[in-house]
């Protein structure tokens, strides 16, 4: 009789085939869900691929702006130097921008002809 009890205990201790199949499906679904979650975090997270690409583009735009500002600064420094040292250049600017003239000179303003298109 002890052998029957042992057999019945063994049968009860092993899960049924349906339960084992359910566990396998549950584990697969759970792992799939974890995998999908990790992929989403990897792509769209704070340190994800999408953020990395966006930051690289932003850096490129910023570098271009810095380069442009450096060139503009160089031109302005050159202009400042000319204004401080070159009297002919200063005189030319005064004549062109402010229509200044020496004593005895006449300033003529040329008005462009309008097109009748």
mmCIF file of C-alpha atoms in Angstrom:
data_model
loop_
_atom_site.group_PDB
_atom_site.id
_atom_site.type_symbol
_atom_site.label_atom_id
_atom_site.label_comp_id
_atom_site.label_asym_id
_atom_site.label_seq_id
_atom_site.Cartn_x
_atom_site.Cartn_y
_atom_site.Cartn_z
ATOM 1 C CA UNK A 1 0.000 0.000 0.000
ATOM 2 C CA UNK A 2 2.885 2.256 0.553
ATOM 3 C CA UNK A 3 3.790 1.999 -3.135
ATOM 4 C CA UNK A 4 0.301 3.252 -4.094
ATOM 5 C CA UNK A 5 0.647 6.196 -1.770
ATOM 6 C CA UNK A 6 4.042 7.018 -3.199
ATOM 7 C CA UNK A 7 2.723 6.832 -6.765
ATOM 8 C CA UNK A 8 -0.224 9.026 -5.956
ATOM 9 C CA UNK A 9 2.080 11.517 -4.270
ATOM 10 C CA UNK A 10 4.305 11.571 -7.307
ATOM 11 C CA UNK A 11 1.379 12.200 -9.577
ATOM 12 C CA UNK A 12 0.155 15.019 -7.397
ATOM 13 C CA UNK A 13 3.584 16.636 -7.113
ATOM 14 C CA UNK A 14 4.190 16.837 -10.882
ATOM 15 C CA UNK A 15 2.189 19.563 -12.606
ATOM 16 C CA UNK A 16 -0.216 18.630 -15.322
ATOM 17 C CA UNK A 17 0.685 19.106 -18.935
ATOM 18 C CA UNK A 18 -1.775 21.999 -19.307
ATOM 19 C CA UNK A 19 -0.288 23.784 -16.295
ATOM 20 C CA UNK A 20 3.230 23.361 -17.679
ATOM 21 C CA UNK A 21 2.118 24.689 -21.074
ATOM 22 C CA UNK A 22 0.449 27.668 -19.389
ATOM 23 C CA UNK A 23 3.639 28.403 -17.440
ATOM 24 C CA UNK A 24 5.701 28.279 -20.626
ATOM 25 C CA UNK A 25 3.322 30.636 -22.434
ATOM 26 C CA UNK A 26 3.229 32.950 -19.435
ATOM 27 C CA UNK A 27 7.026 33.049 -19.206
ATOM 28 C CA UNK A 28 7.336 33.682 -22.961
ATOM 29 C CA UNK A 29 4.765 36.475 -22.830
ATOM 30 C CA UNK A 30 6.448 37.985 -19.773
ATOM 31 C CA UNK A 31 9.890 37.871 -21.404
ATOM 32 C CA UNK A 32 8.458 39.332 -24.613
ATOM 33 C CA UNK A 33 6.877 42.162 -22.630
ATOM 34 C CA UNK A 34 10.169 42.844 -20.849
ATOM 35 C CA UNK A 35 12.011 42.772 -24.187
ATOM 36 C CA UNK A 36 9.593 45.217 -25.809
ATOM 37 C CA UNK A 37 9.827 47.499 -22.785
ATOM 38 C CA UNK A 38 13.626 47.474 -22.932
ATOM 39 C CA UNK A 39 13.601 48.247 -26.659
ATOM 40 C CA UNK A 40 11.234 51.179 -26.117
ATOM 41 C CA UNK A 41 13.393 52.503 -23.282
ATOM 42 C CA UNK A 42 16.531 52.023 -25.390
ATOM 43 C CA UNK A 43 15.064 53.962 -28.304
ATOM 44 C CA UNK A 44 12.953 56.644 -26.622
ATOM 45 C CA UNK A 45 14.442 56.918 -23.120
ATOM 46 C CA UNK A 46 16.425 59.843 -21.717
ATOM 47 C CA UNK A 47 19.658 58.308 -22.978
ATOM 48 C CA UNK A 48 18.109 56.484 -25.922
ATOM 49 C CA UNK A 49 18.962 56.450 -29.590
ATOM 50 C CA UNK A 50 16.314 59.045 -30.484
ATOM 51 C CA UNK A 51 17.642 61.464 -27.867
ATOM 52 C CA UNK A 52 21.216 60.843 -29.032
ATOM 53 C CA UNK A 53 20.371 61.621 -32.667
ATOM 54 C CA UNK A 54 18.463 64.761 -31.654
ATOM 55 C CA UNK A 55 21.357 65.987 -29.524
ATOM 56 C CA UNK A 56 23.854 65.364 -32.350
ATOM 57 C CA UNK A 57 21.722 67.434 -34.727
ATOM 58 C CA UNK A 58 21.379 70.189 -32.134
ATOM 59 C CA UNK A 59 25.142 70.168 -31.596
ATOM 60 C CA UNK A 60 25.747 70.462 -35.343
ATOM 61 C CA UNK A 61 23.427 73.482 -35.579
ATOM 62 C CA UNK A 62 25.066 75.076 -32.547
ATOM 63 C CA UNK A 63 28.562 74.517 -33.970
ATOM 64 C CA UNK A 64 27.485 76.179 -37.237
ATOM 65 C CA UNK A 65 26.106 79.152 -35.290
ATOM 66 C CA UNK A 66 29.349 79.417 -33.311
ATOM 67 C CA UNK A 67 31.396 79.388 -36.519
ATOM 68 C CA UNK A 68 29.211 82.105 -38.040
ATOM 69 C CA UNK A 69 29.455 84.247 -34.902
ATOM 70 C CA UNK A 70 33.247 83.875 -34.840
ATOM 71 C CA UNK A 71 33.449 85.073 -38.450
ATOM 72 C CA UNK A 72 31.154 87.996 -37.675
ATOM 73 C CA UNK A 73 33.243 88.874 -34.626
ATOM 74 C CA UNK A 74 36.419 88.825 -36.734
ATOM 75 C CA UNK A 75 34.817 91.165 -39.292
ATOM 76 C CA UNK A 76 33.672 93.524 -36.542
ATOM 77 C CA UNK A 77 37.133 93.548 -34.978
ATOM 78 C CA UNK A 78 38.631 94.368 -38.391
ATOM 79 C CA UNK A 79 36.070 97.138 -38.862
ATOM 80 C CA UNK A 80 36.854 98.533 -35.404
ATOM 81 C CA UNK A 81 40.575 98.500 -36.141
ATOM 82 C CA UNK A 82 40.010 100.330 -39.447
ATOM 83 C CA UNK A 83 37.825 102.933 -37.760
ATOM 84 C CA UNK A 84 40.449 103.537 -35.093
ATOM 85 C CA UNK A 85 43.482 103.716 -37.389
ATOM 86 C CA UNK A 86 42.458 104.483 -40.987
ATOM 87 C CA UNK A 87 41.276 108.083 -41.383
ATOM 88 C CA UNK A 88 40.510 107.631 -45.093
ATOM 89 C CA UNK A 89 38.173 104.751 -44.276
ATOM 90 C CA UNK A 90 36.465 106.806 -41.567
ATOM 91 C CA UNK A 91 36.012 109.689 -43.996
ATOM 92 C CA UNK A 92 34.608 107.368 -46.658
ATOM 93 C CA UNK A 93 32.048 105.948 -44.214
ATOM 94 C CA UNK A 94 31.042 109.424 -43.070
ATOM 95 C CA UNK A 95 30.450 110.464 -46.674
ATOM 96 C CA UNK A 96 28.516 107.311 -47.652
ATOM 97 C CA UNK A 97 26.400 106.711 -44.576
ATOM 98 C CA UNK A 98 25.811 110.190 -43.250
ATOM 99 C CA UNK A 99 26.127 112.254 -46.452
ATOM 100 C CA UNK A 100 28.799 114.426 -44.929
ATOM 101 C CA UNK A 101 30.930 116.672 -47.094
ATOM 102 C CA UNK A 102 33.926 118.911 -46.765
ATOM 103 C CA UNK A 103 33.440 122.672 -46.901
ATOM 104 C CA UNK A 104 32.732 123.772 -50.420
ATOM 105 C CA UNK A 105 31.643 120.308 -51.644
ATOM 106 C CA UNK A 106 28.130 119.589 -52.830
ATOM 107 C CA UNK A 107 26.369 116.328 -52.038
ATOM 108 C CA UNK A 108 24.128 114.866 -54.715
ATOM 109 C CA UNK A 109 21.534 112.250 -53.926
ATOM 110 C CA UNK A 110 20.737 109.903 -56.796
ATOM 111 C CA UNK A 111 17.170 108.647 -56.737
ATOM 112 C CA UNK A 112 16.703 105.325 -58.530
ATOM 113 C CA UNK A 113 14.195 105.311 -61.361
ATOM 114 C CA UNK A 114 11.040 103.357 -60.557
ATOM 115 C CA UNK A 115 9.959 100.639 -62.975
ATOM 116 C CA UNK A 116 6.401 100.808 -64.314
ATOM 117 C CA UNK A 117 5.909 97.034 -64.408
#
